[in-house]
Amino acid sequence: MKKDKQPQYGRILVKLSGEALGGASGVGICPQAVRDMAEHIREVRELGVQVVVVVGGGNIFRGMAGSERGIERATGDYMGMLATVINALALQDALEKQGVPTRVQSAITMSQVAEAFIRRRAVRHLEKGRVVIFGGGTGNPYFSTDTAAALRANEIGAEVILKATKVDGIYDSDPKKNPKARRFAQITYLDALQKQLKVMDSTAFSLCMDNKMPIIVFDSYKPHNLRRVVMGEKVGTLVTG
Ligand code: UDP
Protein backbone atom coordinates (compact mmCIF):
# COMPACT_ATOMS: atom_id res chain seq x y z
CA MET A 1 0.00 0.00 0.00
CA LYS A 2 1.30 3.43 -0.93
CA LYS A 3 2.04 5.68 2.01
CA ASP A 4 0.26 8.71 0.58
CA LYS A 5 -3.04 6.86 0.19
CA GLN A 6 -5.84 8.44 2.19
CA PRO A 7 -8.66 6.66 3.99
CA GLN A 8 -11.78 6.34 1.88
CA TYR A 9 -14.09 7.42 4.71
CA GLY A 10 -14.14 10.11 7.38
CA ARG A 11 -16.76 8.49 9.61
CA ILE A 12 -17.61 4.82 9.74
CA LEU A 13 -19.90 2.56 11.71
CA VAL A 14 -18.57 -0.90 12.47
CA LYS A 15 -21.16 -3.54 13.30
CA LEU A 16 -19.60 -6.25 15.46
CA SER A 17 -21.68 -9.31 16.15
CA GLY A 18 -21.53 -10.76 19.62
CA GLU A 19 -20.07 -13.87 18.06
CA ALA A 20 -16.96 -11.90 17.07
CA LEU A 21 -16.25 -11.32 20.76
CA GLY A 22 -16.83 -14.95 21.65
CA GLY A 23 -13.68 -16.35 20.03
CA ALA A 24 -13.65 -19.79 18.43
CA SER A 25 -16.83 -20.97 20.13
CA GLY A 26 -18.66 -17.69 19.52
CA VAL A 27 -20.16 -18.04 22.97
CA GLY A 28 -19.40 -15.89 26.02
CA ILE A 29 -16.55 -13.40 26.01
CA CYS A 30 -13.09 -14.42 24.84
CA PRO A 31 -10.60 -11.78 26.06
CA GLN A 32 -8.21 -12.47 23.17
CA ALA A 33 -10.96 -12.06 20.57
CA VAL A 34 -12.02 -8.80 22.20
CA ARG A 35 -8.39 -7.60 22.16
CA ASP A 36 -8.08 -8.53 18.48
CA MET A 37 -11.23 -6.59 17.54
CA ALA A 38 -10.03 -3.62 19.60
CA GLU A 39 -6.71 -3.73 17.76
CA HIS A 40 -8.47 -3.60 14.38
CA ILE A 41 -10.48 -0.60 15.54
CA ARG A 42 -7.37 1.13 16.91
CA GLU A 43 -5.69 0.71 13.54
CA VAL A 44 -8.39 2.60 11.67
CA ARG A 45 -8.78 5.27 14.30
CA GLU A 46 -5.06 5.97 13.97
CA LEU A 47 -5.74 6.82 10.33
CA GLY A 48 -7.83 9.74 11.61
CA VAL A 49 -11.13 8.03 10.83
CA GLN A 50 -14.04 8.65 13.22
CA VAL A 51 -15.30 5.29 14.43
CA VAL A 52 -18.62 4.22 15.91
CA VAL A 53 -19.17 0.62 16.92
CA VAL A 54 -22.51 -1.12 17.34
CA VAL A 55 -22.10 -4.36 19.24
CA GLY A 56 -24.37 -7.37 19.11
CA GLY A 57 -25.18 -9.71 21.95
CA GLY A 58 -25.65 -13.10 20.33
CA ASN A 59 -22.65 -14.56 22.19
CA ILE A 60 -24.57 -14.10 25.42
CA PHE A 61 -28.30 -14.08 24.74
CA ARG A 62 -30.79 -13.80 21.93
CA GLY A 63 -34.44 -13.05 22.60
CA MET A 64 -35.61 -15.46 19.91
CA ALA A 65 -33.65 -18.36 21.40
CA GLY A 66 -35.08 -17.50 24.81
CA SER A 67 -38.64 -17.44 23.53
CA GLU A 68 -38.19 -20.90 22.00
CA ARG A 69 -37.41 -22.05 25.54
CA GLY A 70 -40.34 -20.41 27.23
CA ILE A 71 -39.14 -16.88 28.03
CA GLU A 72 -41.51 -14.17 26.89
CA ARG A 73 -40.17 -12.66 23.67
CA ALA A 74 -40.03 -9.05 24.84
CA THR A 75 -38.33 -10.04 28.10
CA GLY A 76 -35.84 -12.15 26.19
CA ASP A 77 -35.16 -9.26 23.86
CA TYR A 78 -34.42 -6.94 26.78
CA MET A 79 -32.07 -9.61 28.11
CA GLY A 80 -30.38 -9.62 24.70
CA MET A 81 -30.08 -5.83 24.76
CA LEU A 82 -28.48 -5.96 28.20
CA ALA A 83 -26.05 -8.53 26.81
CA THR A 84 -24.91 -6.03 24.19
CA VAL A 85 -24.02 -3.59 26.98
CA ILE A 86 -21.81 -6.26 28.59
CA ASN A 87 -20.05 -6.65 25.25
CA ALA A 88 -19.74 -2.87 24.87
CA LEU A 89 -18.00 -2.65 28.25
CA ALA A 90 -15.63 -5.48 27.33
CA LEU A 91 -14.71 -3.74 24.09
CA GLN A 92 -14.32 -0.41 25.84
CA ASP A 93 -11.91 -1.98 28.33
CA ALA A 94 -9.82 -3.53 25.55
CA LEU A 95 -9.73 -0.30 23.53
CA GLU A 96 -8.73 1.82 26.49
CA LYS A 97 -5.95 -0.63 27.37
CA GLN A 98 -4.64 0.03 23.87
CA GLY A 99 -4.72 3.77 24.50
CA VAL A 100 -7.89 4.51 22.57
CA PRO A 101 -10.27 6.96 24.27
CA THR A 102 -13.85 5.69 24.18
CA ARG A 103 -17.36 6.32 25.36
CA VAL A 104 -20.13 3.78 25.67
CA GLN A 105 -23.63 5.03 25.01
CA SER A 106 -26.55 2.79 25.78
CA ALA A 107 -30.04 2.91 24.32
CA ILE A 108 -31.25 1.63 27.70
CA THR A 109 -30.43 4.06 30.49
CA MET A 110 -27.78 2.68 32.79
CA SER A 111 -26.10 5.77 34.14
CA GLN A 112 -23.58 3.95 36.33
CA VAL A 113 -21.94 2.14 33.44
CA ALA A 114 -22.72 4.05 30.26
CA GLU A 115 -23.90 7.37 28.96
CA ALA A 116 -27.40 7.51 27.59
CA PHE A 117 -27.60 7.63 23.82
CA ILE A 118 -27.64 11.29 22.85
CA ARG A 119 -27.02 11.85 19.17
CA ARG A 120 -25.35 15.24 19.39
CA ARG A 121 -23.17 14.09 22.22
CA ALA A 122 -22.08 11.03 20.27
CA VAL A 123 -21.10 13.24 17.34
CA ARG A 124 -19.15 15.53 19.66
CA HIS A 125 -17.21 12.53 21.04
CA LEU A 126 -16.35 11.52 17.51
CA GLU A 127 -15.12 14.99 16.69
CA LYS A 128 -12.87 14.78 19.74
CA GLY A 129 -11.37 11.54 18.45
CA ARG A 130 -13.17 9.16 20.81
CA VAL A 131 -14.47 5.84 19.61
CA VAL A 132 -18.16 5.65 20.50
CA ILE A 133 -19.57 2.23 21.29
CA PHE A 134 -23.33 1.91 21.12
CA GLY A 135 -24.83 -0.74 23.39
CA GLY A 136 -28.44 -1.64 24.06
CA GLY A 137 -29.36 -2.02 20.39
CA THR A 138 -32.26 0.26 19.47
CA GLY A 139 -33.67 0.03 22.99
CA ASN A 140 -36.73 -1.77 21.63
CA PRO A 141 -37.65 -5.45 21.61
CA TYR A 142 -38.35 -7.15 18.27
CA PHE A 143 -35.40 -5.38 16.67
CA SER A 144 -31.81 -6.44 16.10
CA THR A 145 -28.43 -4.83 16.52
CA ASP A 146 -28.18 -4.75 12.71
CA THR A 147 -31.21 -2.47 12.80
CA ALA A 148 -29.51 -0.43 15.52
CA ALA A 149 -26.48 -0.16 13.22
CA ALA A 150 -28.61 1.01 10.29
CA LEU A 151 -30.44 3.51 12.48
CA ARG A 152 -27.37 4.94 14.20
CA ALA A 153 -25.33 5.11 11.00
CA ASN A 154 -28.00 7.32 9.47
CA GLU A 155 -28.47 9.36 12.61
CA ILE A 156 -24.83 10.21 13.19
CA GLY A 157 -23.99 10.63 9.53
CA ALA A 158 -21.67 7.66 9.02
CA GLU A 159 -20.67 7.19 5.40
CA VAL A 160 -20.81 3.41 5.48
CA ILE A 161 -21.69 0.43 7.64
CA LEU A 162 -18.89 -2.09 7.86
CA LYS A 163 -20.48 -5.37 8.85
CA ALA A 164 -17.84 -7.57 10.40
CA THR A 165 -18.49 -11.26 9.84
CA LYS A 166 -16.75 -14.62 9.69
CA VAL A 167 -17.04 -14.82 5.90
CA ASP A 168 -15.28 -12.58 3.42
CA GLY A 169 -18.41 -11.19 1.80
CA ILE A 170 -21.74 -12.14 0.27
CA TYR A 171 -21.94 -15.28 -1.86
CA ASP A 172 -24.55 -16.51 -4.33
CA SER A 173 -24.83 -19.69 -2.24
CA ASP A 174 -23.41 -20.96 1.03
CA PRO A 175 -19.63 -21.25 0.51
CA LYS A 176 -19.44 -23.86 3.28
CA LYS A 177 -21.82 -26.16 1.38
CA ASN A 178 -21.05 -25.24 -2.21
CA PRO A 179 -17.39 -25.13 -3.27
CA LYS A 180 -18.44 -23.31 -6.46
CA ALA A 181 -20.15 -20.51 -4.55
CA ARG A 182 -19.31 -17.13 -6.09
CA ARG A 183 -18.57 -14.03 -4.04
CA PHE A 184 -19.97 -10.69 -5.16
CA ALA A 185 -17.50 -7.81 -5.08
CA GLN A 186 -20.42 -5.41 -5.34
CA ILE A 187 -24.18 -5.81 -5.47
CA THR A 188 -27.17 -3.47 -5.47
CA TYR A 189 -29.78 -3.48 -2.72
CA LEU A 190 -32.41 -4.60 -5.22
CA ASP A 191 -30.30 -7.48 -6.53
CA ALA A 192 -29.58 -8.63 -3.00
CA LEU A 193 -33.31 -8.57 -2.26
CA GLN A 194 -34.29 -10.36 -5.47
CA LYS A 195 -31.64 -13.02 -4.97
CA GLN A 196 -32.77 -13.35 -1.34
CA LEU A 197 -29.22 -12.92 -0.07
CA LYS A 198 -29.27 -12.48 3.67
CA VAL A 199 -27.18 -9.38 4.21
CA MET A 200 -29.07 -8.15 7.27
CA ASP A 201 -32.56 -8.72 8.61
CA SER A 202 -35.25 -7.06 6.53
CA THR A 203 -35.86 -4.08 8.85
CA ALA A 204 -32.15 -3.22 8.93
CA PHE A 205 -31.77 -3.78 5.21
CA SER A 206 -34.69 -1.56 4.22
CA LEU A 207 -33.43 1.23 6.47
CA CYS A 208 -30.13 1.10 4.60
CA MET A 209 -31.75 0.83 1.19
CA ASP A 210 -34.26 3.64 1.77
CA ASN A 211 -31.51 5.96 2.96
CA LYS A 212 -28.83 4.80 0.51
CA MET A 213 -26.49 3.77 3.29
CA PRO A 214 -23.75 1.58 1.78
CA ILE A 215 -22.91 -1.66 3.57
CA ILE A 216 -19.64 -3.54 3.27
CA VAL A 217 -19.67 -7.12 4.50
CA PHE A 218 -16.14 -8.31 5.22
CA ASP A 219 -14.14 -10.87 7.17
CA SER A 220 -13.19 -9.21 10.43
CA TYR A 221 -11.08 -12.10 11.67
CA LYS A 222 -8.28 -11.44 9.19
CA PRO A 223 -5.75 -9.02 10.67
CA HIS A 224 -5.69 -5.57 9.03
CA ASN A 225 -8.84 -6.29 7.02
CA LEU A 226 -10.81 -3.45 8.60
CA ARG A 227 -7.95 -1.11 7.75
CA ARG A 228 -7.89 -2.39 4.18
CA VAL A 229 -11.62 -1.77 3.79
CA VAL A 230 -11.23 1.76 5.12
CA MET A 231 -8.33 2.39 2.75
CA GLY A 232 -10.64 1.54 -0.13
CA GLU A 233 -9.19 -1.85 -1.04
CA LYS A 234 -11.59 -4.27 -2.66
CA VAL A 235 -12.28 -6.40 0.38
CA GLY A 236 -15.58 -8.18 1.01
CA THR A 237 -18.83 -7.20 -0.69
CA LEU A 238 -20.14 -3.67 -1.14
CA VAL A 239 -23.92 -3.34 -1.12
CA THR A 240 -25.07 -0.09 -2.63
CA GLY A 241 -27.77 1.58 -4.71
N1 UDP B 1 -32.21 -6.88 20.64
C1 UDP B 1 -33.43 -6.24 20.67
N2 UDP B 1 -33.55 -4.99 20.12
C2 UDP B 1 -32.51 -4.36 19.52
C3 UDP B 1 -31.27 -5.03 19.45
C4 UDP B 1 -31.15 -6.29 20.02
O1 UDP B 1 -34.39 -6.77 21.20
O2 UDP B 1 -32.67 -3.22 19.04
C5 UDP B 1 -32.05 -8.19 21.32
C6 UDP B 1 -32.56 -9.36 20.52
O3 UDP B 1 -33.13 -10.29 21.40
C7 UDP B 1 -31.27 -9.93 19.93
C8 UDP B 1 -30.27 -9.69 21.03
O4 UDP B 1 -30.67 -8.43 21.58
O5 UDP B 1 -31.39 -11.30 19.64
C9 UDP B 1 -28.84 -9.64 20.60
O6 UDP B 1 -28.71 -8.85 19.44
P1 UDP B 1 -28.35 -9.48 18.01
O7 UDP B 1 -29.00 -10.80 17.85
O8 UDP B 1 -28.63 -8.44 16.98
O9 UDP B 1 -26.78 -9.66 18.18
P2 UDP B 1 -25.69 -10.27 17.16
O10 UDP B 1 -26.38 -11.31 16.30
O11 UDP B 1 -25.21 -9.13 16.35
O12 UDP B 1 -24.63 -10.82 18.06
Coordinates of C-alpha atoms and ligand atoms in Angstrom, one line a residue:
M1 CA 0.0 0.0 0.0
K2 CA 1.3 3.4 -0.9
K3 CA 2.0 5.7 2.0
D4 CA 0.3 8.7 0.6
K5 CA -3.0 6.9 0.2
Q6 CA -5.8 8.4 2.2
P7 CA -8.7 6.7 4.0
Q8 CA -11.8 6.3 1.9
Y9 CA -14.1 7.4 4.7
G10 CA -14.1 10.1 7.4
R11 CA -16.8 8.5 9.6
I12 CA -17.6 4.8 9.7
L13 CA -19.9 2.6 11.7
V14 CA -18.6 -0.9 12.5
K15 CA -21.2 -3.5 13.3
L16 CA -19.6 -6.3 15.5
S17 CA -21.7 -9.3 16.2
G18 CA -21.5 -10.8 19.6
E19 CA -20.1 -13.9 18.1
A20 CA -17.0 -11.9 17.1
L21 CA -16.3 -11.3 20.8
G22 CA -16.8 -14.9 21.6
G23 CA -13.7 -16.4 20.0
A24 CA -13.6 -19.8 18.4
S25 CA -16.8 -21.0 20.1
G26 CA -18.7 -17.7 19.5
V27 CA -20.2 -18.0 23.0
G28 CA -19.4 -15.9 26.0
I29 CA -16.5 -13.4 26.0
C30 CA -13.1 -14.4 24.8
P31 CA -10.6 -11.8 26.1
Q32 CA -8.2 -12.5 23.2
A33 CA -11.0 -12.1 20.6
V34 CA -12.0 -8.8 22.2
R35 CA -8.4 -7.6 22.2
D36 CA -8.1 -8.5 18.5
M37 CA -11.2 -6.6 17.5
A38 CA -10.0 -3.6 19.6
E39 CA -6.7 -3.7 17.8
H40 CA -8.5 -3.6 14.4
I41 CA -10.5 -0.6 15.5
R42 CA -7.4 1.1 16.9
E43 CA -5.7 0.7 13.5
V44 CA -8.4 2.6 11.7
R45 CA -8.8 5.3 14.3
E46 CA -5.1 6.0 14.0
L47 CA -5.7 6.8 10.3
G48 CA -7.8 9.7 11.6
V49 CA -11.1 8.0 10.8
Q50 CA -14.0 8.7 13.2
V51 CA -15.3 5.3 14.4
V52 CA -18.6 4.2 15.9
V53 CA -19.2 0.6 16.9
V54 CA -22.5 -1.1 17.3
V55 CA -22.1 -4.4 19.2
G56 CA -24.4 -7.4 19.1
G57 CA -25.2 -9.7 21.9
G58 CA -25.6 -13.1 20.3
N59 CA -22.6 -14.6 22.2
I60 CA -24.6 -14.1 25.4
F61 CA -28.3 -14.1 24.7
R62 CA -30.8 -13.8 21.9
G63 CA -34.4 -13.1 22.6
M64 CA -35.6 -15.5 19.9
A65 CA -33.6 -18.4 21.4
G66 CA -35.1 -17.5 24.8
S67 CA -38.6 -17.4 23.5
E68 CA -38.2 -20.9 22.0
R69 CA -37.4 -22.1 25.5
G70 CA -40.3 -20.4 27.2
I71 CA -39.1 -16.9 28.0
E72 CA -41.5 -14.2 26.9
R73 CA -40.2 -12.7 23.7
A74 CA -40.0 -9.1 24.8
T75 CA -38.3 -10.0 28.1
G76 CA -35.8 -12.1 26.2
D77 CA -35.2 -9.3 23.9
Y78 CA -34.4 -6.9 26.8
M79 CA -32.1 -9.6 28.1
G80 CA -30.4 -9.6 24.7
M81 CA -30.1 -5.8 24.8
L82 CA -28.5 -6.0 28.2
A83 CA -26.1 -8.5 26.8
T84 CA -24.9 -6.0 24.2
V85 CA -24.0 -3.6 27.0
I86 CA -21.8 -6.3 28.6
N87 CA -20.0 -6.6 25.2
A88 CA -19.7 -2.9 24.9
L89 CA -18.0 -2.7 28.3
A90 CA -15.6 -5.5 27.3
L91 CA -14.7 -3.7 24.1
Q92 CA -14.3 -0.4 25.8
D93 CA -11.9 -2.0 28.3
A94 CA -9.8 -3.5 25.5
L95 CA -9.7 -0.3 23.5
E96 CA -8.7 1.8 26.5
K97 CA -5.9 -0.6 27.4
Q98 CA -4.6 0.0 23.9
G99 CA -4.7 3.8 24.5
V100 CA -7.9 4.5 22.6
P101 CA -10.3 7.0 24.3
T102 CA -13.8 5.7 24.2
R103 CA -17.4 6.3 25.4
V104 CA -20.1 3.8 25.7
Q105 CA -23.6 5.0 25.0
S106 CA -26.6 2.8 25.8
A107 CA -30.0 2.9 24.3
I108 CA -31.3 1.6 27.7
T109 CA -30.4 4.1 30.5
M110 CA -27.8 2.7 32.8
S111 CA -26.1 5.8 34.1
Q112 CA -23.6 3.9 36.3
V113 CA -21.9 2.1 33.4
A114 CA -22.7 4.1 30.3
E115 CA -23.9 7.4 29.0
A116 CA -27.4 7.5 27.6
F117 CA -27.6 7.6 23.8
I118 CA -27.6 11.3 22.8
R119 CA -27.0 11.9 19.2
R120 CA -25.4 15.2 19.4
R121 CA -23.2 14.1 22.2
A122 CA -22.1 11.0 20.3
V123 CA -21.1 13.2 17.3
R124 CA -19.2 15.5 19.7
H125 CA -17.2 12.5 21.0
L126 CA -16.4 11.5 17.5
E127 CA -15.1 15.0 16.7
K128 CA -12.9 14.8 19.7
G129 CA -11.4 11.5 18.5
R130 CA -13.2 9.2 20.8
V131 CA -14.5 5.8 19.6
V132 CA -18.2 5.6 20.5
I133 CA -19.6 2.2 21.3
F134 CA -23.3 1.9 21.1
G135 CA -24.8 -0.7 23.4
G136 CA -28.4 -1.6 24.1
G137 CA -29.4 -2.0 20.4
T138 CA -32.3 0.3 19.5
G139 CA -33.7 0.0 23.0
N140 CA -36.7 -1.8 21.6
P141 CA -37.7 -5.4 21.6
Y142 CA -38.3 -7.2 18.3
F143 CA -35.4 -5.4 16.7
S144 CA -31.8 -6.4 16.1
T145 CA -28.4 -4.8 16.5
D146 CA -28.2 -4.8 12.7
T147 CA -31.2 -2.5 12.8
A148 CA -29.5 -0.4 15.5
A149 CA -26.5 -0.2 13.2
A150 CA -28.6 1.0 10.3
L151 CA -30.4 3.5 12.5
R152 CA -27.4 4.9 14.2
A153 CA -25.3 5.1 11.0
N154 CA -28.0 7.3 9.5
E155 CA -28.5 9.4 12.6
I156 CA -24.8 10.2 13.2
G157 CA -24.0 10.6 9.5
A158 CA -21.7 7.7 9.0
E159 CA -20.7 7.2 5.4
V160 CA -20.8 3.4 5.5
I161 CA -21.7 0.4 7.6
L162 CA -18.9 -2.1 7.9
K163 CA -20.5 -5.4 8.8
A164 CA -17.8 -7.6 10.4
T165 CA -18.5 -11.3 9.8
K166 CA -16.8 -14.6 9.7
V167 CA -17.0 -14.8 5.9
D168 CA -15.3 -12.6 3.4
G169 CA -18.4 -11.2 1.8
I170 CA -21.7 -12.1 0.3
Y171 CA -21.9 -15.3 -1.9
D172 CA -24.6 -16.5 -4.3
S173 CA -24.8 -19.7 -2.2
D174 CA -23.4 -21.0 1.0
P175 CA -19.6 -21.2 0.5
K176 CA -19.4 -23.9 3.3
K177 CA -21.8 -26.2 1.4
N178 CA -21.1 -25.2 -2.2
P179 CA -17.4 -25.1 -3.3
K180 CA -18.4 -23.3 -6.5
A181 CA -20.1 -20.5 -4.5
R182 CA -19.3 -17.1 -6.1
R183 CA -18.6 -14.0 -4.0
F184 CA -20.0 -10.7 -5.2
A185 CA -17.5 -7.8 -5.1
Q186 CA -20.4 -5.4 -5.3
I187 CA -24.2 -5.8 -5.5
T188 CA -27.2 -3.5 -5.5
Y189 CA -29.8 -3.5 -2.7
L190 CA -32.4 -4.6 -5.2
D191 CA -30.3 -7.5 -6.5
A192 CA -29.6 -8.6 -3.0
L193 CA -33.3 -8.6 -2.3
Q194 CA -34.3 -10.4 -5.5
K195 CA -31.6 -13.0 -5.0
Q196 CA -32.8 -13.4 -1.3
L197 CA -29.2 -12.9 -0.1
K198 CA -29.3 -12.5 3.7
V199 CA -27.2 -9.4 4.2
M200 CA -29.1 -8.1 7.3
D201 CA -32.6 -8.7 8.6
S202 CA -35.2 -7.1 6.5
T203 CA -35.9 -4.1 8.8
A204 CA -32.1 -3.2 8.9
F205 CA -31.8 -3.8 5.2
S206 CA -34.7 -1.6 4.2
L207 CA -33.4 1.2 6.5
C208 CA -30.1 1.1 4.6
M209 CA -31.8 0.8 1.2
D210 CA -34.3 3.6 1.8
N211 CA -31.5 6.0 3.0
K212 CA -28.8 4.8 0.5
M213 CA -26.5 3.8 3.3
P214 CA -23.7 1.6 1.8
I215 CA -22.9 -1.7 3.6
I216 CA -19.6 -3.5 3.3
V217 CA -19.7 -7.1 4.5
F218 CA -16.1 -8.3 5.2
D219 CA -14.1 -10.9 7.2
S220 CA -13.2 -9.2 10.4
Y221 CA -11.1 -12.1 11.7
K222 CA -8.3 -11.4 9.2
P223 CA -5.7 -9.0 10.7
H224 CA -5.7 -5.6 9.0
N225 CA -8.8 -6.3 7.0
L226 CA -10.8 -3.5 8.6
R227 CA -7.9 -1.1 7.7
R228 CA -7.9 -2.4 4.2
V229 CA -11.6 -1.8 3.8
V230 CA -11.2 1.8 5.1
M231 CA -8.3 2.4 2.7
G232 CA -10.6 1.5 -0.1
E233 CA -9.2 -1.9 -1.0
K234 CA -11.6 -4.3 -2.7
V235 CA -12.3 -6.4 0.4
G236 CA -15.6 -8.2 1.0
T237 CA -18.8 -7.2 -0.7
L238 CA -20.1 -3.7 -1.1
V239 CA -23.9 -3.3 -1.1
T240 CA -25.1 -0.1 -2.6
G241 CA -27.8 1.6 -4.7
Ligands
UDP1 N1 -32.2 -6.9 20.6 C1 -33.4 -6.2 20.7 N2 -33.5 -5.0 20.1 C2 -32.5 -4.4 19.5 C3 -31.3 -5.0 19.5 C4 -31.2 -6.3 20.0 O1 -34.4 -6.8 21.2 O2 -32.7 -3.2 19.0 C5 -32.1 -8.2 21.3 C6 -32.6 -9.4 20.5 O3 -33.1 -10.3 21.4 C7 -31.3 -9.9 19.9 C8 -30.3 -9.7 21.0 O4 -30.7 -8.4 21.6 O5 -31.4 -11.3 19.6 C9 -28.8 -9.6 20.6 O6 -28.7 -8.8 19.4 P1 -28.4 -9.5 18.0 O7 -29.0 -10.8 17.8 O8 -28.6 -8.4 17.0 O9 -26.8 -9.7 18.2 P2 -25.7 -10.3 17.2 O10 -26.4 -11.3 16.3 O11 -25.2 -9.1 16.3 O12 -24.6 -10.8 18.1

